[in-house]
Amino acid sequence: MADDVIRVGVVLDLNTTVGKVAESYILMAVYDFYAVNANYRTRLSLFTRDSKDDVVGAACAALDLMKNEKVHAVIGPQSSAQAKFVANLGERAHVPILSFSATSPFLSTNHNPFFIQTTQDDSAQVKAIAALIQAYGWREVIPIYEDTDYGNDLILYLIDAFQEVDVRFPYRSVISPSSKDSDILEELKKLKAMQTRVFLVHMTASLGSKLFVHVKNSGMMSEGYAWITTQGLSSLLDTINSKIMDSMQGVLGIRPYIRISKDLEDFERRWTTNYTSRKTNYKTLGLNLFGLRAYDTIWALAMAVEKANIEHSGFLKQNASESKVDLAAIGVSEIGPMLLNKIASTRFQGLSGYFDLVKGQMRASTFEIFNVIERRERIIGYWNPKKGLSQEIDDISEIAYSTSKDKLKPPIWPGDTTNQPKKLRIGIPIGDGFNEFIKVQWHPHKGEPKVSGFSIDVFLAALDILPFPLPHEFVPYVNENRQSAGTYDQLLSQIKLKNFDAVVGDTTIVASRSSYVDFTLPYSESSVSMVVLMKDNEKKNMWIFLKPLSWDLWLATVATSIFIGFVTWVLERHVNSQFRGRFDQQIRTIFLFSFATLTSTQREKVVNSGSRVVLFIWAFTLLILTQSYTASLASMLTVQKLKPEFDDVTEIKRNGYFVGYQKDSFVRELLVEQLNIDESKLKAYSTPEEYDEALSNGSDNGGVAVIVDEIPYIKLFLSKYGSRYAMVGPIYKTDGFGFAFPRGSPLVSYISRATLNVTEDKDKMTDIIRKNFASQTTSTGDNGSAACSTYSPSLGVDSFGGLFIIVGVASLLSLLLYVVKKFPHFHWKNSNIVPLKGSLWLSFIELVKHSNQKYLRSWFFWSNESTPSPEGFGASPSMDEMRKHSRTSSEGADDVAIDADDEIWRCICGRG
């Protein structure tokens, strides 16, 4: 016989299934505990009160138990809202409150020191839910929760957990427990019109049951939708009738995992025998999580009471009021604090799992994930805080942390399908031309088209890099005739209208579009440029032989040739008789020799080593110039040389030419709004063939003078027709092609990073380009035009500047060495000419003069005597006198300087 009886209160909602089941579990727990521990000297004496599913009712029941029944612990109440009031009473009376079903994360010992949650709070499941969402690659989820403390308290935890995996709430649906059917239907109608098809339901069983019936009737429990329930509703599916279960086919649920043990099987058998045989409404019930938590709570409390070694119990202050609900008359339990500590330190293996409290809450454990199929729950996997997702519970301790859906068994989704819901509806632009970027092929017998092209391949390659699966379907933006349903801007606006989840194609990133969609990083550079017809007039030019070299190169060559002739004359005339003679003959020799070197036809032979060096370098330079000239002229005469007809948009506007652009492109707005081109002068085209025809006809013959388009399209056009056209510009810079998503979509950052990885992979991009552009074999230059269409200017001095510098330096060095060598061998004669000391140039002049005095003298006298003077004096010398004079000069020319010679050199040097 027990020495001490500890009075314990029980507060339940006895009108609910959970309350009734919990009461039966509690009674069996007391019986089973003392059957096993018959030698314990303490006994629990239970006093049960009905809260009537009301917060005030629960508070009154708890107050009555504390004041009148003098209980030292209270088990219950069931709901979080009730528990908050009762916890305050427990703190005032120092009576521990143990709730097995109040799961609010805000009911912690920090706020309520005498409140203990003998179940896992709702925050323990948020990481499991986030892992499940992440496993299926969903980036947007709509929570549907009831407008109570139970519903609202979880949302903050969900937001934090979802942010860690880049999942967002585009909308939050809040439903009041008192909502009418019409209110719920109106809310579901709003949800059905939204883009997101994944819903997370956090409700009690009563409100959740009502919701899913309306979901089924609204057509939202069909293919394409996904529904997930939290542990509150998932743990009570056995209390829901079959009609409601029929409306939940395909739903995924998360709830704490309960390991089946021999004790649990024995308990289930005895409970089924004792209760379901007598109460028909229990016949369909299985093991109930909250009932098992209540069972373990009784065992934990009984153990704590025994360990507390209580000798006497009572309240320090007795109740003086006769009212059952007089709050001020509550006493203070003597054993409450001691009992609280013993409960917190109690550890044992219970029916619901290992009983282990951490800061007044049950330690988080494993969750199981199930799929509702034909009124039963099929387990598809498990989640553990340390290891993540797993198909089998025994594998959890062996695998690394995982959030892959491959670790779960394939579920049956709403609509009785295995196809994962929430496929991205990706809009695809469609057109008649430039199919290399986007190509849509319609099957004759199938409704789904085949989509391919450069843009599609880049997008699919990016999806392969994503750390999560991204189910999608490509939907061409077409009308009922399978023709384009609008422009690119209209296609992108469908994202804002929630008709598409994304747009993949050759969509250009421009500022005006970024106001209603978000673009990924570009996967192709782009700018707007012009393509124009080339004109050919080189072959008809009679002066084409001058074209290979520019005028500055022609002048530089001639000038250098004369300079080489002069240098050769200076170096040769002292030792080579072919460079001697009268002054006019020597001048003629210089020029004839200069031009003869250009064709290697000079008759004079050079003997001076300096001259030979200079002429060798000059001959090498002429060889390069000649070969370059020959090659350039041959190219002009044999290869078609073209020039663009226009290279400036201003000329086009001034002359009023027609301008073409690609149909449905943003280029039309660019031409009208930014380049101020008259709309009446614009013509839209779709294919490269139409571009070719329009440009060939010209602006005066029903075509256009220029096509304005983006560079990728122009390059593709030129690869087919580049021999006749050229690209000029660019005239407007854009950010390139990108993929479009709704504003704020978390997928943008993932797709951008994946796209960047693809574009930086040269091998992968090369394969994609070859796959889609292999048929275009014509090579194009950097500006996109074909190689034969590129206009090459004449060769200029810049191309041969180094050679001219070498020739000049070699010539000057030869002259300098000649002067230095000859300067010591002659001296200045006494005359009225006084040279400037230190002048190298004057020294050079004197050297030349000294070596040529006899020729200058003979020329001087010959010219003066042969020409009649105006005054009539001075007769022409006879031939004998000239020969005598010549002979005398030859013998003493090196030592005699006459006044006539001095006068001539004064004229040449600018002296005197």
Short mmCIF file of N, CA, C and O in Angstrom, two decimals, residues 820-898:
data_model
loop_
_atom_site.label_atom_id
_atom_site.label_comp_id
_atom_site.label_asym_id
_atom_site.label_seq_id
_atom_site.Cartn_x
_atom_site.Cartn_y
_atom_site.Cartn_z
N VAL A 820 84.56 62.10 -92.23
CA VAL A 820 85.63 61.93 -91.26
C VAL A 820 86.92 61.44 -91.92
O VAL A 820 88.03 61.83 -91.56
N LYS A 821 86.77 60.58 -92.93
CA LYS A 821 87.93 60.02 -93.61
C LYS A 821 88.63 61.05 -94.47
O LYS A 821 89.86 61.10 -94.55
N LYS A 822 87.88 61.89 -95.19
CA LYS A 822 88.46 62.83 -96.14
C LYS A 822 88.86 64.15 -95.52
O LYS A 822 89.67 64.88 -96.08
N PHE A 823 88.30 64.50 -94.41
CA PHE A 823 88.55 65.83 -93.84
C PHE A 823 90.03 66.08 -93.55
O PHE A 823 90.54 67.17 -93.84
N PRO A 824 90.84 65.19 -93.05
CA PRO A 824 92.27 65.48 -92.77
C PRO A 824 93.12 65.65 -94.02
O PRO A 824 94.25 66.14 -93.93
N HIS A 825 92.64 65.31 -95.23
CA HIS A 825 93.47 65.30 -96.44
C HIS A 825 93.37 66.60 -97.25
O HIS A 825 93.93 66.69 -98.34
N PHE A 826 92.67 67.54 -96.79
CA PHE A 826 92.68 68.83 -97.50
C PHE A 826 92.73 69.94 -96.46
O PHE A 826 92.39 69.74 -95.30
N HIS A 827 93.20 71.15 -96.93
CA HIS A 827 93.30 72.29 -96.01
C HIS A 827 92.65 73.48 -96.67
O HIS A 827 92.50 73.54 -97.89
N TRP A 828 92.32 74.42 -95.86
CA TRP A 828 91.67 75.61 -96.37
C TRP A 828 92.73 76.57 -96.98
O TRP A 828 93.76 76.80 -96.38
N LYS A 829 92.50 77.05 -98.15
CA LYS A 829 93.39 78.01 -98.81
C LYS A 829 93.08 79.43 -98.37
O LYS A 829 91.99 79.72 -97.90
N ASN A 830 94.07 80.27 -98.52
CA ASN A 830 93.86 81.67 -98.17
C ASN A 830 92.89 82.31 -99.16
O ASN A 830 93.12 82.32 -100.36
N SER A 831 91.88 82.75 -98.65
CA SER A 831 90.88 83.41 -99.50
C SER A 831 90.04 84.31 -98.63
O SER A 831 90.22 84.38 -97.41
N ASN A 832 89.15 85.00 -99.25
CA ASN A 832 88.24 85.86 -98.49
C ASN A 832 87.08 85.11 -97.90
O ASN A 832 86.15 85.69 -97.38
N ILE A 833 87.09 83.75 -98.02
CA ILE A 833 86.03 82.93 -97.43
C ILE A 833 86.53 82.44 -96.09
O ILE A 833 87.55 81.76 -96.00
N VAL A 834 85.83 82.76 -95.03
CA VAL A 834 86.22 82.32 -93.69
C VAL A 834 85.20 81.29 -93.21
O VAL A 834 84.05 81.63 -92.94
N PRO A 835 85.58 80.02 -93.16
CA PRO A 835 84.60 78.99 -92.74
C PRO A 835 84.27 79.10 -91.27
O PRO A 835 85.08 79.59 -90.47
N LEU A 836 83.12 78.64 -90.95
CA LEU A 836 82.69 78.60 -89.55
C LEU A 836 83.30 77.37 -88.91
O LEU A 836 83.08 76.26 -89.33
N LYS A 837 84.07 77.62 -87.89
CA LYS A 837 84.72 76.52 -87.22
C LYS A 837 83.68 75.64 -86.53
O LYS A 837 82.73 76.14 -85.94
N GLY A 838 83.92 74.31 -86.55
CA GLY A 838 83.03 73.36 -85.89
C GLY A 838 81.82 73.00 -86.69
O GLY A 838 80.99 72.23 -86.23
N SER A 839 81.64 73.53 -87.91
CA SER A 839 80.46 73.20 -88.72
C SER A 839 80.76 72.00 -89.59
O SER A 839 81.51 72.10 -90.55
N LEU A 840 80.20 70.84 -89.23
CA LEU A 840 80.42 69.62 -90.00
C LEU A 840 79.84 69.75 -91.39
O LEU A 840 80.39 69.25 -92.36
N TRP A 841 78.69 70.41 -91.47
CA TRP A 841 78.06 70.57 -92.79
C TRP A 841 78.94 71.38 -93.72
O TRP A 841 79.13 71.05 -94.88
N LEU A 842 79.57 72.47 -93.23
CA LEU A 842 80.46 73.30 -94.06
C LEU A 842 81.72 72.53 -94.43
O LEU A 842 82.24 72.66 -95.53
N SER A 843 82.16 71.69 -93.50
CA SER A 843 83.31 70.87 -93.83
C SER A 843 82.99 69.93 -94.98
O SER A 843 83.80 69.69 -95.87
N PHE A 844 81.79 69.36 -94.92
CA PHE A 844 81.35 68.45 -95.99
C PHE A 844 81.25 69.20 -97.31
O PHE A 844 81.69 68.72 -98.36
N ILE A 845 80.70 70.42 -97.29
CA ILE A 845 80.57 71.22 -98.50
C ILE A 845 81.93 71.56 -99.08
O ILE A 845 82.17 71.48 -100.28
N GLU A 846 82.85 71.97 -98.22
CA GLU A 846 84.18 72.31 -98.69
C GLU A 846 84.87 71.11 -99.31
O GLU A 846 85.60 71.21 -100.30
N LEU A 847 84.63 69.93 -98.69
CA LEU A 847 85.24 68.72 -99.23
C LEU A 847 84.74 68.45 -100.64
O LEU A 847 85.51 68.14 -101.55
N VAL A 848 83.45 68.54 -100.83
CA VAL A 848 82.88 68.30 -102.14
C VAL A 848 83.36 69.35 -103.12
O VAL A 848 83.70 69.07 -104.27
N LYS A 849 83.38 70.63 -102.66
CA LYS A 849 83.83 71.72 -103.55
C LYS A 849 85.27 71.52 -103.98
O LYS A 849 85.64 71.68 -105.14
N HIS A 850 86.08 71.17 -103.04
CA HIS A 850 87.51 70.99 -103.33
C HIS A 850 87.76 69.90 -104.35
O HIS A 850 88.62 70.01 -105.21
N SER A 851 86.95 68.86 -104.24
CA SER A 851 87.16 67.74 -105.16
C SER A 851 86.55 67.96 -106.53
O SER A 851 86.78 67.19 -107.43
N ASN A 852 85.82 69.04 -106.68
CA ASN A 852 85.12 69.24 -107.96
C ASN A 852 85.38 70.61 -108.56
O ASN A 852 84.62 71.09 -109.38
N GLN A 853 86.43 71.25 -108.08
CA GLN A 853 86.64 72.63 -108.51
C GLN A 853 86.84 72.74 -110.03
O GLN A 853 86.35 73.66 -110.67
N LYS A 854 87.55 71.81 -110.63
CA LYS A 854 87.85 71.94 -112.05
C LYS A 854 86.60 71.84 -112.90
O LYS A 854 86.47 72.50 -113.91
N TYR A 855 85.63 71.02 -112.41
CA TYR A 855 84.40 70.89 -113.18
C TYR A 855 83.51 72.11 -113.00
O TYR A 855 82.87 72.55 -113.94
N LEU A 856 83.50 72.62 -111.80
CA LEU A 856 82.73 73.84 -111.56
C LEU A 856 83.31 75.01 -112.36
O LEU A 856 82.57 75.83 -112.92
N ARG A 857 84.65 75.08 -112.41
CA ARG A 857 85.30 76.18 -113.10
C ARG A 857 85.01 76.13 -114.60
O ARG A 857 84.67 77.11 -115.23
N SER A 858 85.14 74.96 -115.16
CA SER A 858 84.90 74.83 -116.60
C SER A 858 83.46 75.14 -116.94
O SER A 858 83.17 75.79 -117.94
N TRP A 859 82.55 74.67 -116.08
CA TRP A 859 81.11 74.95 -116.33
C TRP A 859 80.82 76.42 -116.19
O TRP A 859 80.08 77.01 -116.94
N PHE A 860 81.48 77.06 -115.21
CA PHE A 860 81.22 78.47 -114.93
C PHE A 860 81.65 79.34 -116.11
O PHE A 860 80.91 80.19 -116.59
N PHE A 861 82.91 79.13 -116.59
CA PHE A 861 83.39 79.95 -117.70
C PHE A 861 82.63 79.64 -118.97
O PHE A 861 82.33 80.52 -119.77
N TRP A 862 82.32 78.38 -119.15
CA TRP A 862 81.61 78.01 -120.36
C TRP A 862 80.25 78.66 -120.42
O TRP A 862 79.83 79.19 -121.43
N SER A 863 79.60 78.69 -119.33
CA SER A 863 78.26 79.28 -119.31
C SER A 863 78.30 80.78 -119.43
O SER A 863 77.45 81.38 -120.07
N ASN A 864 79.35 81.43 -118.89
CA ASN A 864 79.41 82.89 -118.95
C ASN A 864 79.80 83.38 -120.34
O ASN A 864 79.30 84.39 -120.83
N GLU A 865 80.70 82.66 -121.01
CA GLU A 865 81.20 83.13 -122.30
C GLU A 865 80.30 82.71 -123.46
O GLU A 865 80.32 83.29 -124.52
N SER A 866 79.54 81.69 -123.26
CA SER A 866 78.69 81.25 -124.36
C SER A 866 77.40 82.02 -124.44
O SER A 866 76.73 82.02 -125.44
N THR A 867 77.11 82.74 -123.39
CA THR A 867 75.85 83.50 -123.36
C THR A 867 76.17 84.97 -123.47
O THR A 867 76.89 85.52 -122.65
N PRO A 868 75.68 85.67 -124.49
CA PRO A 868 75.97 87.09 -124.67
C PRO A 868 75.49 87.89 -123.48
O PRO A 868 74.39 87.69 -122.98
N SER A 869 76.35 88.82 -123.06
CA SER A 869 76.00 89.68 -121.93
C SER A 869 75.18 90.84 -122.40
O SER A 869 75.33 91.32 -123.52
N PRO A 870 74.33 91.31 -121.57
CA PRO A 870 73.53 92.48 -121.97
C PRO A 870 74.40 93.68 -122.27
O PRO A 870 74.05 94.51 -123.10
N GLU A 871 75.53 93.77 -121.61
CA GLU A 871 76.41 94.92 -121.85
C GLU A 871 77.30 94.72 -123.07
O GLU A 871 78.05 95.59 -123.48
N GLY A 872 77.37 93.50 -123.58
CA GLY A 872 78.14 93.24 -124.78
C GLY A 872 79.58 92.89 -124.55
O GLY A 872 80.36 92.89 -125.47
N PHE A 873 79.93 92.62 -123.30
CA PHE A 873 81.33 92.21 -123.11
C PHE A 873 81.38 90.74 -122.81
O PHE A 873 80.43 90.12 -122.39
N GLY A 874 82.63 90.19 -122.95
CA GLY A 874 82.88 88.78 -122.67
C GLY A 874 82.63 87.92 -123.87
O GLY A 874 81.51 87.72 -124.30
N ALA A 875 83.74 87.47 -124.56
CA ALA A 875 83.61 86.60 -125.72
C ALA A 875 83.79 85.17 -125.30
O ALA A 875 84.43 84.87 -124.30
N SER A 876 83.24 84.24 -126.09
CA SER A 876 83.33 82.81 -125.78
C SER A 876 84.74 82.34 -126.00
O SER A 876 85.39 82.69 -126.99
N PRO A 877 85.32 81.53 -125.12
CA PRO A 877 86.68 81.05 -125.28
C PRO A 877 86.75 80.03 -126.41
O PRO A 877 85.77 79.36 -126.72
N SER A 878 87.96 79.91 -126.97
CA SER A 878 88.16 78.94 -128.03
C SER A 878 88.34 77.56 -127.43
O SER A 878 88.55 77.42 -126.23
N MET A 879 88.26 76.49 -128.28
CA MET A 879 88.39 75.13 -127.81
C MET A 879 89.77 74.90 -127.24
O MET A 879 89.93 74.17 -126.25
N ASP A 880 90.82 75.54 -127.85
CA ASP A 880 92.17 75.37 -127.33
C ASP A 880 92.31 75.95 -125.95
O ASP A 880 92.95 75.36 -125.08
N GLU A 881 91.69 77.13 -125.78
CA GLU A 881 91.77 77.75 -124.45
C GLU A 881 91.07 76.88 -123.41
O GLU A 881 91.54 76.74 -122.28
N MET A 882 89.94 76.28 -123.82
CA MET A 882 89.21 75.44 -122.87
C MET A 882 90.00 74.20 -122.50
O MET A 882 90.04 73.79 -121.35
N ARG A 883 90.66 73.57 -123.55
CA ARG A 883 91.48 72.40 -123.26
C ARG A 883 92.65 72.75 -122.38
O ARG A 883 93.03 72.02 -121.48
N LYS A 884 93.26 73.96 -122.66
CA LYS A 884 94.38 74.43 -121.84
C LYS A 884 93.92 74.66 -120.41
O LYS A 884 94.60 74.29 -119.45
N HIS A 885 92.79 75.30 -120.34
CA HIS A 885 92.24 75.57 -119.00
C HIS A 885 91.93 74.27 -118.27
O HIS A 885 92.21 74.14 -117.08
N SER A 886 91.42 73.32 -119.01
CA SER A 886 91.11 72.04 -118.39
C SER A 886 92.35 71.33 -117.95
O SER A 886 92.39 70.73 -116.89
N ARG A 887 93.40 71.42 -118.83
CA ARG A 887 94.63 70.74 -118.48
C ARG A 887 95.27 71.36 -117.26
O ARG A 887 95.78 70.70 -116.39
N THR A 888 95.24 72.69 -117.21
CA THR A 888 95.80 73.40 -116.06
C THR A 888 95.04 73.06 -114.81
O THR A 888 95.60 72.84 -113.73
N SER A 889 93.73 72.97 -114.93
CA SER A 889 92.90 72.64 -113.76
C SER A 889 93.17 71.25 -113.28
O SER A 889 93.16 70.99 -112.08
N SER A 890 93.44 70.35 -114.23
CA SER A 890 93.66 68.96 -113.82
C SER A 890 94.95 68.83 -113.06
O SER A 890 95.07 67.99 -112.18
N GLU A 891 95.92 69.66 -113.43
CA GLU A 891 97.19 69.53 -112.76
C GLU A 891 97.22 70.22 -111.42
O GLU A 891 97.92 69.78 -110.51
N GLY A 892 96.53 71.31 -111.30
CA GLY A 892 96.64 72.06 -110.03
C GLY A 892 95.34 72.38 -109.38
O GLY A 892 95.28 73.32 -108.59
N ALA A 893 94.29 71.58 -109.68
CA ALA A 893 92.97 71.90 -109.13
C ALA A 893 92.91 71.72 -107.64
O ALA A 893 92.16 72.42 -106.97
N ASP A 894 93.73 70.85 -107.15
CA ASP A 894 93.64 70.57 -105.72
C ASP A 894 94.28 71.64 -104.89
O ASP A 894 94.07 71.69 -103.69
N ASP A 895 95.09 72.52 -105.51
CA ASP A 895 95.81 73.52 -104.70
C ASP A 895 95.41 74.94 -105.02
O ASP A 895 95.90 75.88 -104.39
N VAL A 896 94.60 75.14 -106.03
CA VAL A 896 94.26 76.50 -106.45
C VAL A 896 92.77 76.72 -106.30
O VAL A 896 91.98 75.88 -106.70
N ALA A 897 92.41 77.83 -105.76
CA ALA A 897 91.01 78.21 -105.62
C ALA A 897 90.82 79.57 -106.25
O ALA A 897 91.50 80.53 -105.86
N ILE A 898 89.97 79.68 -107.22
CA ILE A 898 89.79 80.94 -107.94
C ILE A 898 88.55 81.63 -107.39
O ILE A 898 87.69 81.01 -106.77
#
